[in-house]
Amino acid sequence: MNIFVLTGAGVSAESGLGTFRDKTGLWTRFDPMKLATPGAFALNPDEVHTFYNLRRRNLLEASPNPAHVALARLEAELGKRKSRLFLVTQNIDDLHERAGSQCVTHMHGELLKARCTACDAVGSYIDDLGVDDRCPHCGQPGSLRPHVVWFGEYPLHMATIDEALQNTDLFVSIGTSGSVYPAAGFVKQAKDQGIRTCEINLEPSDNAALFDEAYYGPASQAVADWVE
Ligand code: BV8
């Protein structure tokens, strides 16, 4: 039994990381749509770096919650039964890994990594990033950007994700509003292949109608209950 799990900001909400479209938190001051784009970075790299430096510092203070732990347990359990959990996340935090998940596909990149716009090298980076930082690989000054996928940029690992979707028995979407594509389109892809679909969220998402079953409530409770 292979399970495909897609997670979004809701799975990390109870770890204190902001979501995008809820009424509280970081997003009341920043508009991710204006800051998470290549155009914004070209125009105003300082402001974009500040936006991600704030989130990186938040992340370093945060810890995984029972939802992340339950998914790490599920991965181990399925592995014992020669089955597979394919975990793809829209989140750029490392809480799935810190909870023990061994195989996490970050389709929107990773906040604790930086990429050099000169030599394309990607490396882990936990300090504040700034316009003067030098690439540790090629030495080029001012060439580092957060290794995240902005709006208008192509998500990562799409071929791997498509392949996993072809070999799945159950599709589960956790903590996502279903408002950002192509991630929001995965559930329709699964349904069109006759795969059973399940949503676990605080409330019905934009594409709630596409799910065969749904469990609503805070992820730390709802995901742990579902994994049980
Ligand atoms: C692209 C990284 C070309 C940076 C992010 C159709 C097809 C393809 C593209 C598009 C399309 N239509 C429009 C587009 C363009 C665009 C897009 O989708 N725009 C939207 C706004 C309409 N998409 C893109 O630009 C993508 N690239 O299209 O490339 C292409 C074309 C075809 C095929 C492939 C590629 C790139 C998008 C990636 C942008 N980068 N993040 C960063 O983090 O700063 S997106 C960012 O926002 C997140 O990564 C995430 O994906 C999204 C936020 O969504 P959620 O995670 O769902 O978070 P949200 O706050 O919305 O919802 C939280 C949910 O949790 C809520 O439902 C809430 O109820 C729930 N919740 C809250 N608390 C809890 C909870 N649930 C449980 N427990 C709780 N405690």
mmCIF file of C-alpha atoms and ligand atoms in Angstrom:
data_model
loop_
_atom_site.group_PDB
_atom_site.id
_atom_site.type_symbol
_atom_site.label_atom_id
_atom_site.label_comp_id
_atom_site.label_asym_id
_atom_site.label_seq_id
_atom_site.Cartn_x
_atom_site.Cartn_y
_atom_site.Cartn_z
ATOM 1 C CA MET A 1 0.000 0.000 0.000
ATOM 2 C CA ASN A 2 1.790 3.152 -1.203
ATOM 3 C CA ILE A 3 0.655 6.450 0.278
ATOM 4 C CA PHE A 4 1.352 9.878 -1.279
ATOM 5 C CA VAL A 5 1.195 12.717 1.272
ATOM 6 C CA LEU A 6 1.261 16.403 0.282
ATOM 7 C CA THR A 7 1.729 18.856 3.164
ATOM 8 C CA GLY A 8 1.302 22.629 3.344
ATOM 9 C CA ALA A 9 1.772 25.434 5.852
ATOM 10 C CA GLY A 10 -1.012 24.064 8.103
ATOM 11 C CA VAL A 11 1.137 21.108 9.198
ATOM 12 C CA SER A 12 3.701 23.548 10.656
ATOM 13 C CA ALA A 13 1.198 26.083 12.005
ATOM 14 C CA GLU A 14 1.192 24.579 15.526
ATOM 15 C CA SER A 15 4.992 24.720 15.509
ATOM 16 C CA GLY A 16 4.601 28.487 15.402
ATOM 17 C CA LEU A 17 5.457 29.032 11.740
ATOM 18 C CA GLY A 18 3.069 31.377 9.947
ATOM 19 C CA THR A 19 0.703 30.177 7.267
ATOM 20 C CA PHE A 20 -0.046 32.344 4.278
ATOM 21 C CA ARG A 21 -3.759 32.794 4.135
ATOM 22 C CA ASP A 22 -4.870 32.678 7.761
ATOM 23 C CA LYS A 23 -5.747 35.892 9.518
ATOM 24 C CA THR A 24 -2.909 35.873 12.080
ATOM 25 C CA GLY A 25 0.860 36.014 12.179
ATOM 26 C CA LEU A 26 3.662 37.099 9.920
ATOM 27 C CA TRP A 27 1.490 37.449 6.825
ATOM 28 C CA THR A 28 -0.425 40.427 8.140
ATOM 29 C CA ARG A 29 2.762 42.510 7.648
ATOM 30 C CA PHE A 30 4.197 40.891 4.528
ATOM 31 C CA ASP A 31 2.393 39.973 1.311
ATOM 32 C CA PRO A 32 4.084 36.715 0.183
ATOM 33 C CA MET A 33 2.768 37.318 -3.311
ATOM 34 C CA LYS A 34 4.797 40.567 -3.481
ATOM 35 C CA LEU A 35 7.918 39.161 -1.779
ATOM 36 C CA ALA A 36 8.075 35.585 -3.048
ATOM 37 C CA THR A 37 8.738 36.450 -6.705
ATOM 38 C CA PRO A 38 11.941 36.825 -8.783
ATOM 39 C CA GLY A 39 10.808 40.327 -9.738
ATOM 40 C CA ALA A 40 10.598 41.387 -6.104
ATOM 41 C CA PHE A 41 14.087 40.000 -5.479
ATOM 42 C CA ALA A 42 15.561 41.807 -8.503
ATOM 43 C CA LEU A 43 13.866 45.050 -7.495
ATOM 44 C CA ASN A 44 14.379 44.905 -3.758
ATOM 45 C CA PRO A 45 16.789 42.166 -2.626
ATOM 46 C CA ASP A 46 17.197 43.711 0.845
ATOM 47 C CA GLU A 47 13.474 43.488 1.627
ATOM 48 C CA VAL A 48 13.230 39.933 0.303
ATOM 49 C CA HIS A 49 16.307 38.879 2.318
ATOM 50 C CA THR A 50 14.736 40.458 5.439
ATOM 51 C CA PHE A 51 11.515 38.501 4.812
ATOM 52 C CA TYR A 52 13.383 35.189 4.603
ATOM 53 C CA ASN A 53 15.894 36.001 7.367
ATOM 54 C CA LEU A 54 12.945 36.595 9.726
ATOM 55 C CA ARG A 55 11.393 33.258 8.724
ATOM 56 C CA ARG A 56 14.771 31.464 9.021
ATOM 57 C CA ARG A 57 15.241 32.792 12.542
ATOM 58 C CA ASN A 58 11.640 31.742 13.414
ATOM 59 C CA LEU A 59 12.335 28.291 12.028
ATOM 60 C CA LEU A 60 15.538 27.828 14.043
ATOM 61 C CA GLU A 61 13.450 28.555 17.174
ATOM 62 C CA ALA A 62 10.611 26.222 16.180
ATOM 63 C CA SER A 63 10.196 22.485 16.804
ATOM 64 C CA PRO A 64 8.248 19.765 15.035
ATOM 65 C CA ASN A 65 4.727 19.100 16.337
ATOM 66 C CA PRO A 66 2.889 15.740 16.736
ATOM 67 C CA ALA A 67 1.714 15.898 13.113
ATOM 68 C CA HIS A 68 5.323 15.822 11.836
ATOM 69 C CA VAL A 69 6.149 13.035 14.323
ATOM 70 C CA ALA A 70 3.139 10.956 13.266
ATOM 71 C CA LEU A 71 4.148 11.211 9.583
ATOM 72 C CA ALA A 72 7.716 10.129 10.434
ATOM 73 C CA ARG A 73 6.246 7.130 12.287
ATOM 74 C CA LEU A 74 3.992 6.296 9.352
ATOM 75 C CA GLU A 75 7.013 6.314 7.003
ATOM 76 C CA ALA A 76 8.858 3.857 9.267
ATOM 77 C CA GLU A 77 5.773 1.616 9.662
ATOM 78 C CA LEU A 78 5.103 1.445 5.909
ATOM 79 C CA GLY A 79 8.788 0.701 5.292
ATOM 80 C CA LYS A 80 8.552 -2.330 7.586
ATOM 81 C CA ARG A 81 5.642 -3.619 5.476
ATOM 82 C CA LYS A 82 7.491 -3.169 2.157
ATOM 83 C CA SER A 83 5.143 -0.262 1.379
ATOM 84 C CA ARG A 84 6.082 3.358 0.841
ATOM 85 C CA LEU A 85 5.194 6.813 2.107
ATOM 86 C CA PHE A 86 6.024 9.439 -0.554
ATOM 87 C CA LEU A 87 6.076 12.733 1.388
ATOM 88 C CA VAL A 88 6.129 15.899 -0.708
ATOM 89 C CA THR A 89 5.894 19.245 1.038
ATOM 90 C CA GLN A 90 5.145 22.767 -0.170
ATOM 91 C CA ASN A 91 6.816 23.983 3.016
ATOM 92 C CA ILE A 92 10.357 25.275 3.056
ATOM 93 C CA ASP A 93 10.935 24.376 6.719
ATOM 94 C CA ASP A 94 12.886 21.296 7.902
ATOM 95 C CA LEU A 95 10.395 20.174 10.548
ATOM 96 C CA HIS A 96 9.531 16.919 8.744
ATOM 97 C CA GLU A 97 13.226 16.008 8.766
ATOM 98 C CA ARG A 98 13.689 17.075 12.372
ATOM 99 C CA ALA A 99 10.724 14.868 13.342
ATOM 100 C CA GLY A 100 12.515 11.888 11.768
ATOM 101 C CA SER A 101 11.151 11.687 8.210
ATOM 102 C CA GLN A 102 13.932 10.169 6.107
ATOM 103 C CA CYS A 103 12.620 10.982 2.652
ATOM 104 C CA VAL A 104 11.092 14.439 2.126
ATOM 105 C CA THR A 105 10.597 16.044 -1.299
ATOM 106 C CA HIS A 106 10.669 19.837 -1.021
ATOM 107 C CA MET A 107 8.908 21.011 -4.187
ATOM 108 C CA HIS A 108 9.219 24.682 -3.157
ATOM 109 C CA GLY A 109 12.808 24.515 -1.920
ATOM 110 C CA GLU A 110 14.304 24.870 1.551
ATOM 111 C CA LEU A 111 14.655 27.929 3.780
ATOM 112 C CA LEU A 112 17.870 26.621 5.378
ATOM 113 C CA LYS A 113 19.611 26.461 1.998
ATOM 114 C CA ALA A 114 21.009 29.205 -0.258
ATOM 115 C CA ARG A 115 21.639 29.065 -4.015
ATOM 116 C CA CYS A 116 24.288 31.007 -5.936
ATOM 117 C CA THR A 117 22.825 32.897 -8.911
ATOM 118 C CA ALA A 118 26.292 32.824 -10.536
ATOM 119 C CA CYS A 119 27.321 29.154 -10.260
ATOM 120 C CA ASP A 120 23.991 27.565 -9.191
ATOM 121 C CA ALA A 121 25.653 25.818 -6.221
ATOM 122 C CA VAL A 122 23.198 25.021 -3.403
ATOM 123 C CA GLY A 123 24.407 24.732 0.170
ATOM 124 C CA SER A 124 22.988 24.786 3.689
ATOM 125 C CA TYR A 125 22.803 28.282 5.121
ATOM 126 C CA ILE A 126 21.434 29.098 8.561
ATOM 127 C CA ASP A 127 22.668 32.690 9.007
ATOM 128 C CA ASP A 128 21.021 35.851 7.784
ATOM 129 C CA LEU A 129 21.491 36.239 4.037
ATOM 130 C CA GLY A 130 22.403 39.676 2.624
ATOM 131 C CA VAL A 131 23.213 41.328 -0.686
ATOM 132 C CA ASP A 132 26.965 41.359 0.111
ATOM 133 C CA ASP A 133 27.317 37.685 1.022
ATOM 134 C CA ARG A 134 29.863 35.821 -1.069
ATOM 135 C CA CYS A 135 29.134 32.390 -2.601
ATOM 136 C CA PRO A 136 31.163 29.833 -0.576
ATOM 137 C CA HIS A 137 31.587 27.820 -3.804
ATOM 138 C CA CYS A 138 32.628 30.287 -6.517
ATOM 139 C CA GLY A 139 33.419 33.285 -4.322
ATOM 140 C CA GLN A 140 31.154 35.626 -6.299
ATOM 141 C CA PRO A 141 30.012 38.477 -3.972
ATOM 142 C CA GLY A 142 26.286 39.342 -3.728
ATOM 143 C CA SER A 143 25.159 36.264 -5.674
ATOM 144 C CA LEU A 144 23.324 34.286 -2.970
ATOM 145 C CA ARG A 145 19.520 33.898 -2.876
ATOM 146 C CA PRO A 146 17.249 31.746 -0.717
ATOM 147 C CA HIS A 147 16.951 28.259 -2.267
ATOM 148 C CA VAL A 148 13.167 28.550 -2.496
ATOM 149 C CA VAL A 149 10.762 28.416 -5.463
ATOM 150 C CA TRP A 150 9.049 31.782 -5.947
ATOM 151 C CA PHE A 151 5.766 32.443 -7.747
ATOM 152 C CA GLY A 152 6.421 32.161 -11.473
ATOM 153 C CA GLU A 153 9.355 29.775 -10.927
ATOM 154 C CA TYR A 154 9.170 26.085 -11.755
ATOM 155 C CA PRO A 155 8.719 23.828 -8.699
ATOM 156 C CA LEU A 156 11.460 21.248 -7.997
ATOM 157 C CA HIS A 157 11.305 17.432 -8.410
ATOM 158 C CA MET A 158 8.166 17.518 -10.588
ATOM 159 C CA ALA A 159 9.194 14.375 -12.530
ATOM 160 C CA THR A 160 9.731 12.436 -9.280
ATOM 161 C CA ILE A 161 6.390 13.688 -7.970
ATOM 162 C CA ASP A 162 4.577 12.652 -11.178
ATOM 163 C CA GLU A 163 6.202 9.217 -11.031
ATOM 164 C CA ALA A 164 5.178 8.771 -7.372
ATOM 165 C CA LEU A 165 1.606 9.793 -8.215
ATOM 166 C CA GLN A 166 1.478 6.965 -10.802
ATOM 167 C CA ASN A 167 2.408 4.430 -8.094
ATOM 168 C CA THR A 168 0.111 5.420 -5.292
ATOM 169 C CA ASP A 169 -2.887 3.727 -3.653
ATOM 170 C CA LEU A 170 -3.936 6.634 -1.424
ATOM 171 C CA PHE A 171 -3.455 10.409 -1.845
ATOM 172 C CA VAL A 172 -3.526 12.490 1.366
ATOM 173 C CA SER A 173 -3.394 16.288 1.469
ATOM 174 C CA ILE A 174 -2.556 17.809 4.870
ATOM 175 C CA GLY A 175 -2.645 21.463 5.979
ATOM 176 C CA THR A 176 -2.943 23.159 2.626
ATOM 177 C CA SER A 177 -5.517 25.594 1.266
ATOM 178 C CA GLY A 178 -5.243 24.090 -2.220
ATOM 179 C CA SER A 179 -4.733 27.543 -3.692
ATOM 180 C CA VAL A 180 -1.238 27.288 -5.180
ATOM 181 C CA TYR A 181 -0.531 25.352 -8.365
ATOM 182 C CA PRO A 182 0.735 22.930 -9.531
ATOM 183 C CA ALA A 183 0.572 21.419 -5.992
ATOM 184 C CA ALA A 184 -3.163 22.180 -5.785
ATOM 185 C CA GLY A 185 -3.658 20.172 -8.983
ATOM 186 C CA PHE A 186 -2.235 16.887 -7.617
ATOM 187 C CA VAL A 187 -5.535 15.769 -6.074
ATOM 188 C CA LYS A 188 -7.310 15.993 -9.468
ATOM 189 C CA GLN A 189 -4.419 14.054 -11.065
ATOM 190 C CA ALA A 190 -4.869 11.360 -8.393
ATOM 191 C CA LYS A 191 -8.658 11.242 -8.801
ATOM 192 C CA ASP A 192 -8.379 10.981 -12.584
ATOM 193 C CA GLN A 193 -6.290 7.847 -12.014
ATOM 194 C CA GLY A 194 -8.939 6.382 -9.700
ATOM 195 C CA ILE A 195 -6.804 6.865 -6.570
ATOM 196 C CA ARG A 196 -8.636 7.327 -3.247
ATOM 197 C CA THR A 197 -8.169 10.865 -1.878
ATOM 198 C CA CYS A 198 -8.213 12.157 1.698
ATOM 199 C CA GLU A 199 -7.932 15.669 3.116
ATOM 200 C CA ILE A 200 -6.773 16.487 6.661
ATOM 201 C CA ASN A 201 -7.057 20.197 7.363
ATOM 202 C CA LEU A 202 -8.309 22.753 9.858
ATOM 203 C CA GLU A 203 -11.240 23.478 7.532
ATOM 204 C CA PRO A 204 -12.335 22.531 3.999
ATOM 205 C CA SER A 205 -9.749 23.672 1.419
ATOM 206 C CA ASP A 206 -10.445 25.317 -1.933
ATOM 207 C CA ASN A 207 -10.536 21.876 -3.598
ATOM 208 C CA ALA A 208 -12.341 20.060 -0.762
ATOM 209 C CA ALA A 209 -14.967 18.704 -3.172
ATOM 210 C CA LEU A 210 -12.315 16.509 -4.817
ATOM 211 C CA PHE A 211 -11.659 14.427 -1.686
ATOM 212 C CA ASP A 212 -13.352 11.071 -0.969
ATOM 213 C CA GLU A 213 -12.838 11.484 2.762
ATOM 214 C CA ALA A 214 -11.854 14.344 5.065
ATOM 215 C CA TYR A 215 -10.850 14.902 8.691
ATOM 216 C CA TYR A 216 -11.018 18.450 10.012
ATOM 217 C CA GLY A 217 -9.212 19.808 13.070
ATOM 218 C CA PRO A 218 -5.729 20.923 14.129
ATOM 219 C CA ALA A 219 -3.085 18.803 12.373
ATOM 220 C CA SER A 220 -1.267 17.852 15.598
ATOM 221 C CA GLN A 221 -4.432 15.966 16.653
ATOM 222 C CA ALA A 222 -6.048 15.082 13.315
ATOM 223 C CA VAL A 223 -2.876 13.664 11.705
ATOM 224 C CA ALA A 224 -1.885 11.672 14.796
ATOM 225 C CA ASP A 225 -5.434 10.210 14.959
ATOM 226 C CA TRP A 226 -5.426 9.393 11.245
ATOM 227 C CA VAL A 227 -2.005 7.694 11.405
ATOM 228 C CA GLU A 228 -3.225 5.609 14.379
HETATM 229 C C1 BV8 B 1 4.698 27.654 -11.582
HETATM 230 C C2 BV8 B 1 7.919 29.020 -1.362
HETATM 231 C C3 BV8 B 1 5.199 27.030 -13.840
HETATM 232 C C4 BV8 B 1 8.314 30.414 -1.016
HETATM 233 C C5 BV8 B 1 5.729 29.124 -2.463
HETATM 234 C C6 BV8 B 1 -1.782 26.766 -12.789
HETATM 235 C C7 BV8 B 1 -0.752 25.843 -13.017
HETATM 236 C C8 BV8 B 1 0.555 26.177 -12.676
HETATM 237 C C9 BV8 B 1 0.836 27.416 -12.102
HETATM 238 C C10 BV8 B 1 -0.169 28.322 -11.876
HETATM 239 C C11 BV8 B 1 -1.485 28.003 -12.208
HETATM 240 N N1 BV8 B 1 -2.253 29.069 -11.867
HETATM 241 C C12 BV8 B 1 -1.494 30.032 -11.317
HETATM 242 C C13 BV8 B 1 -0.216 29.637 -11.333
HETATM 243 C C14 BV8 B 1 0.907 30.439 -10.855
HETATM 244 C C15 BV8 B 1 1.236 30.229 -9.399
HETATM 245 C C16 BV8 B 1 0.024 30.062 -8.523
HETATM 246 O O1 BV8 B 1 -0.393 28.947 -8.242
HETATM 247 N N2 BV8 B 1 -0.525 31.172 -8.068
HETATM 248 C C17 BV8 B 1 -1.660 31.088 -7.180
HETATM 249 C C18 BV8 B 1 -1.580 32.169 -6.134
HETATM 250 C C19 BV8 B 1 -2.930 31.174 -8.023
HETATM 251 N N3 BV8 B 1 2.097 29.078 -9.237
HETATM 252 C C20 BV8 B 1 3.420 29.257 -9.387
HETATM 253 O O2 BV8 B 1 3.924 30.313 -9.686
HETATM 254 C C21 BV8 B 1 4.286 28.027 -9.206
HETATM 255 N N4 BV8 B 1 5.152 27.831 -10.340
HETATM 256 O O3 BV8 B 1 3.536 27.765 -11.843
HETATM 257 O O4 BV8 B 1 5.663 27.312 -12.535
HETATM 258 C C22 BV8 B 1 4.535 25.692 -13.899
HETATM 259 C C23 BV8 B 1 3.432 25.541 -14.719
HETATM 260 C C24 BV8 B 1 2.804 24.292 -14.802
HETATM 261 C C25 BV8 B 1 3.276 23.201 -14.066
HETATM 262 C C26 BV8 B 1 4.378 23.388 -13.246
HETATM 263 C C27 BV8 B 1 4.994 24.627 -13.154
HETATM 264 C C28 BV8 B 1 5.225 28.203 -8.024
HETATM 265 C C29 BV8 B 1 4.440 28.264 -6.738
HETATM 266 C C30 BV8 B 1 5.419 28.180 -5.559
HETATM 267 C C31 BV8 B 1 5.490 29.518 -4.867
HETATM 268 N N5 BV8 B 1 6.264 29.371 -3.614
HETATM 269 N N6 BV8 B 1 6.458 28.921 -1.349
HETATM 270 C C32 BV8 B 1 7.904 30.769 0.375
HETATM 271 O O5 BV8 B 1 7.457 29.907 1.156
HETATM 272 O O6 BV8 B 1 8.081 31.953 0.682
HETATM 273 S S1 BV8 B 1 4.053 29.024 -2.368
HETATM 274 C C33 BV8 B 1 3.620 29.073 -0.731
HETATM 275 O O7 BV8 B 1 2.274 29.372 -0.715
HETATM 276 C C34 BV8 B 1 3.736 27.725 -0.091
HETATM 277 O O8 BV8 B 1 4.841 27.014 -0.479
HETATM 278 C C35 BV8 B 1 2.456 27.058 -0.443
HETATM 279 O O9 BV8 B 1 2.528 26.373 -1.643
HETATM 280 C C36 BV8 B 1 1.567 28.233 -0.602
HETATM 281 C C37 BV8 B 1 0.790 28.355 0.640
HETATM 282 O O10 BV8 B 1 -0.122 27.380 0.539
HETATM 283 P P1 BV8 B 1 -0.447 26.502 1.804
HETATM 284 O O11 BV8 B 1 0.750 25.726 2.201
HETATM 285 O O12 BV8 B 1 -1.674 25.790 1.457
HETATM 286 O O13 BV8 B 1 -0.689 27.555 2.971
HETATM 287 P P2 BV8 B 1 -2.007 28.425 3.180
HETATM 288 O O14 BV8 B 1 -1.713 29.438 4.221
HETATM 289 O O15 BV8 B 1 -2.542 28.852 1.851
HETATM 290 O O16 BV8 B 1 -3.049 27.372 3.783
HETATM 291 C C38 BV8 B 1 -2.801 26.816 5.060
HETATM 292 C C39 BV8 B 1 -3.874 25.786 5.277
HETATM 293 O O17 BV8 B 1 -3.628 25.162 6.514
HETATM 294 C C40 BV8 B 1 -5.250 26.419 5.350
HETATM 295 O O18 BV8 B 1 -6.154 25.624 4.603
HETATM 296 C C41 BV8 B 1 -5.594 26.343 6.838
HETATM 297 O O19 BV8 B 1 -6.975 26.095 7.052
HETATM 298 C C42 BV8 B 1 -4.807 25.157 7.285
HETATM 299 N N7 BV8 B 1 -4.377 25.216 8.681
HETATM 300 C C43 BV8 B 1 -4.042 26.311 9.415
HETATM 301 N N8 BV8 B 1 -3.714 25.918 10.663
HETATM 302 C C44 BV8 B 1 -3.833 24.563 10.703
HETATM 303 C C45 BV8 B 1 -4.246 24.117 9.440
HETATM 304 N N9 BV8 B 1 -4.482 22.825 9.166
HETATM 305 C C46 BV8 B 1 -4.271 21.935 10.171
HETATM 306 N N10 BV8 B 1 -3.858 22.287 11.406
HETATM 307 C C47 BV8 B 1 -3.630 23.585 11.710
HETATM 308 N N11 BV8 B 1 -3.239 23.906 12.953
#
